Short mmCIF file of C-alpha atoms and ligand atoms in Angstrom, two decimals:
data_model
loop_
_atom_site.label_atom_id
_atom_site.label_comp_id
_atom_site.label_asym_id
_atom_site.label_seq_id
_atom_site.Cartn_x
_atom_site.Cartn_y
_atom_site.Cartn_z
CA MET A 597 11.44 -6.04 -17.84
CA ASN A 598 11.24 -4.90 -14.27
CA SER A 599 14.03 -3.19 -12.40
CA TYR A 600 12.28 -3.23 -9.04
CA GLU A 601 13.59 -5.89 -6.72
CA TRP A 602 10.59 -7.59 -5.14
CA ARG A 603 10.77 -8.18 -1.43
CA PHE A 604 8.94 -10.96 0.38
CA VAL A 605 8.83 -10.43 4.12
CA GLY A 606 5.25 -11.53 4.84
CA GLY A 607 5.90 -15.22 5.34
CA HIS A 608 2.72 -16.00 3.37
CA LEU A 609 1.72 -15.30 -0.23
CA ALA A 610 -1.46 -13.46 0.86
CA LEU A 611 0.56 -11.09 3.06
CA ASP A 612 3.17 -10.56 0.36
CA LEU A 613 0.26 -9.58 -1.90
CA ALA A 614 -0.88 -7.01 0.69
CA ASN A 615 2.71 -5.76 0.87
CA THR A 616 2.76 -4.84 -2.80
CA VAL A 617 1.49 -1.50 -1.50
CA ALA A 618 4.44 0.27 0.14
CA TRP A 619 3.99 2.90 2.88
CA ARG A 620 0.26 2.32 2.80
CA LEU A 621 -0.29 4.11 6.14
CA ASP A 622 1.35 7.30 4.89
CA PRO A 623 -0.70 8.69 1.96
CA ALA A 624 2.12 11.06 0.98
CA ARG A 625 4.46 8.13 0.35
CA THR A 626 2.10 5.31 -0.67
CA VAL A 627 3.28 3.39 -3.76
CA ASP A 628 1.35 0.61 -5.51
CA ARG A 629 4.05 -1.72 -6.86
CA LEU A 630 1.44 -3.48 -9.01
CA GLY A 631 1.12 -0.50 -11.31
CA SER A 632 0.42 -2.52 -14.46
CA ALA A 633 -0.62 -5.98 -15.63
CA ASP A 634 3.01 -6.67 -16.64
CA LEU A 635 4.21 -5.81 -13.15
CA LEU A 636 1.56 -8.09 -11.66
CA ALA A 637 2.72 -11.00 -13.86
CA ASP A 638 6.35 -10.26 -12.90
CA TRP A 639 5.55 -10.11 -9.17
CA PHE A 640 3.49 -13.31 -9.40
CA ARG A 641 6.36 -15.16 -11.09
CA ALA A 642 8.81 -13.93 -8.45
CA ALA A 643 6.44 -14.83 -5.61
CA THR A 644 5.31 -18.26 -6.78
CA GLY A 645 7.65 -19.44 -9.51
CA LEU A 646 4.58 -19.79 -11.74
CA THR A 647 4.04 -18.09 -15.05
CA ALA A 648 0.55 -16.81 -15.84
CA ASP A 649 -1.01 -14.13 -17.99
CA ALA A 650 -2.31 -10.87 -16.60
CA ASP A 651 -4.43 -8.24 -18.27
CA ALA A 652 -6.25 -5.14 -17.07
CA GLY A 653 -9.22 -7.18 -15.79
CA VAL A 654 -7.00 -9.57 -13.80
CA LEU A 655 -5.10 -6.60 -12.35
CA ARG A 656 -8.35 -4.91 -11.29
CA ARG A 657 -9.65 -8.06 -9.58
CA VAL A 658 -6.32 -8.77 -7.88
CA ARG A 659 -6.20 -5.19 -6.56
CA ALA A 660 -9.76 -5.54 -5.21
CA LEU A 661 -8.83 -8.85 -3.54
CA ARG A 662 -5.70 -7.23 -2.10
CA THR A 663 -7.71 -4.32 -0.66
CA ALA A 664 -10.27 -6.65 0.91
CA ALA A 665 -7.62 -8.96 2.39
CA THR A 666 -5.61 -6.03 3.78
CA ARG A 667 -8.70 -4.47 5.35
CA LEU A 668 -9.70 -7.78 6.92
CA VAL A 669 -6.28 -8.26 8.49
CA ASP A 670 -6.26 -4.64 9.69
CA ALA A 671 -9.71 -5.09 11.21
CA HIS A 672 -8.57 -8.29 12.93
CA LEU A 673 -5.48 -6.52 14.34
CA ASP A 674 -7.65 -3.65 15.54
CA GLY A 675 -10.17 -5.99 17.13
CA ALA A 676 -12.89 -5.09 14.63
CA ALA A 677 -14.99 -6.76 11.94
CA ASP A 678 -15.37 -5.84 8.27
CA ARG A 679 -18.33 -7.55 6.69
CA GLY A 680 -17.89 -5.96 3.25
CA SER A 681 -14.28 -7.09 2.93
CA ALA A 682 -15.13 -10.55 4.28
CA ARG A 683 -17.82 -10.85 1.61
CA ALA A 684 -15.41 -9.75 -1.14
CA VAL A 685 -12.80 -12.32 -0.07
CA PHE A 686 -15.46 -15.02 0.24
CA ASP A 687 -16.83 -14.30 -3.24
CA ALA A 688 -13.34 -14.40 -4.81
CA TRP A 689 -12.59 -17.63 -2.93
CA ARG A 690 -15.83 -19.26 -4.05
CA ALA A 691 -15.23 -18.25 -7.68
CA ALA A 692 -11.71 -19.69 -7.50
CA LEU A 693 -13.02 -22.92 -5.95
CA ASP A 694 -15.55 -23.24 -8.77
CA ARG A 695 -12.66 -23.31 -11.23
CA ALA A 696 -10.25 -25.31 -9.07
CA VAL A 697 -9.20 -28.91 -9.50
CA PRO A 698 -9.22 -31.17 -6.43
CA GLY A 699 -5.91 -32.56 -5.28
CA ASP A 700 -5.72 -36.36 -4.87
CA ARG A 701 -3.39 -36.81 -1.89
CA LEU A 702 -2.91 -35.45 1.59
CA PRO A 703 -2.88 -32.76 2.65
CA LEU A 704 -5.93 -32.46 0.43
CA ALA A 705 -5.82 -29.10 -1.26
CA GLU A 706 -7.49 -27.50 -4.19
CA THR A 707 -5.29 -26.65 -7.14
CA ALA A 708 -5.95 -23.24 -8.62
CA SER A 709 -7.16 -22.92 -12.20
CA GLY A 710 -3.88 -21.38 -13.30
CA ALA A 711 -5.27 -17.87 -13.30
CA ILE A 712 -3.38 -15.41 -11.10
CA GLU A 713 -6.54 -14.14 -9.41
CA ASP A 714 -7.67 -17.67 -8.50
CA HIS A 715 -4.28 -18.67 -7.13
CA LEU A 716 -4.23 -15.55 -4.96
CA ALA A 717 -7.85 -15.94 -3.82
CA LEU A 718 -7.11 -19.47 -2.59
CA ALA A 719 -3.98 -18.18 -0.82
CA VAL A 720 -5.93 -15.40 0.90
CA ALA A 721 -8.63 -17.85 2.01
CA GLU A 722 -5.98 -20.27 3.26
CA LEU A 723 -4.38 -17.55 5.38
CA LEU A 724 -7.61 -16.19 6.79
CA ARG A 725 -8.93 -19.66 7.71
CA ARG A 726 -5.80 -20.78 9.52
CA PRO A 727 -6.24 -21.56 13.20
CA ASP A 728 -3.55 -19.18 14.41
CA PRO A 729 -4.46 -15.63 13.42
CA ALA A 730 -2.56 -14.56 16.56
CA ALA A 731 0.63 -14.68 14.50
CA LEU A 732 -0.59 -11.88 12.21
CA ARG A 733 1.37 -8.67 12.70
CA ARG A 734 1.62 -5.19 11.23
CA CYS A 735 5.01 -3.51 11.10
CA ASP A 736 5.55 -0.91 13.84
CA GLY A 737 7.45 1.32 11.38
CA ASP A 738 5.99 4.81 10.92
CA GLY A 739 3.62 4.71 7.94
CA CYS A 740 4.87 1.30 6.77
CA GLY A 741 1.82 -0.93 7.25
CA TRP A 742 3.46 -4.08 5.90
CA LEU A 743 1.95 -7.28 7.24
CA PHE A 744 3.71 -10.49 8.23
CA LEU A 745 3.41 -13.72 10.14
CA ASP A 746 5.39 -13.59 13.36
CA THR A 747 6.89 -17.04 13.69
CA THR A 748 9.33 -16.11 16.47
CA ARG A 749 8.93 -18.29 19.55
CA ASN A 750 7.98 -15.45 21.90
CA HIS A 751 5.98 -13.46 19.31
CA SER A 752 8.42 -10.56 19.52
CA ARG A 753 8.86 -9.54 15.89
CA ARG A 754 7.96 -5.85 15.47
CA TRP A 755 9.37 -4.93 12.07
CA CYS A 756 8.79 -5.96 8.47
CA ASP A 757 12.58 -5.92 8.24
CA SER A 758 14.87 -5.13 11.15
CA ALA A 759 17.44 -3.71 8.72
CA ASP A 760 14.81 -1.35 7.30
CA CYS A 761 11.96 -0.09 9.53
CA GLY A 762 13.69 -1.49 12.62
CA ASN A 763 16.88 0.38 11.82
CA ARG A 764 15.04 3.65 11.13
CA ALA A 765 13.34 3.38 14.55
CA ARG A 766 16.69 2.73 16.26
CA VAL A 767 18.23 5.78 14.56
CA ARG A 768 15.26 7.92 15.57
CA ALA A 769 15.46 6.76 19.20
CA TYR A 770 19.21 7.45 19.24
CA THR A 771 18.76 10.95 17.76
CA SER A 772 16.06 11.90 20.27
CA ARG A 773 18.18 10.61 23.17
CA ARG A 774 21.07 12.79 21.97
CA ARG A 775 18.74 15.77 21.64
CA GLU A 776 17.51 15.29 25.20
CA ARG A 777 21.07 15.19 26.45
CA ALA A 778 22.14 18.30 24.49
ZN1 ZN B 884 8.02 -1.82 8.00
#
């Protein structure tokens, strides 16, 4: 059904959701990989192993959640606040909790209703309430904007993928060094 090969570099479902927009910091190249409800259902299955229905309404709400979560992480990384996005995430989280089923063993967690939007809202809330937001990173690649959790010991990860954005940056540095020498 879908020929696009999904990539999961975020290290967390909420960040992989944000990363379904490629090249988001370069408007000329920006691509929304969740272009249809079918693509959303396909991505969700690839990301979680769960099968759930998606329609135009689910897609619209997931996109709104994705925008709010991305803006909140960006604001955090830029040392800012974003009350509107925080409210949107909170509202989606509360709606998902209303429909959730409580788990019965530790670690005590709520189980999403089965709806894609609820599953993702709980994931976004889980990420944004974790005690270590210092691990949140944005790829240094030009225009990339992909987000990830840096789990390296010395917090040194700069790229969404060292074979992708990291490699492009190395090639660019090499080319400019050669130009300087010429
Ligand atoms: Zn990147």
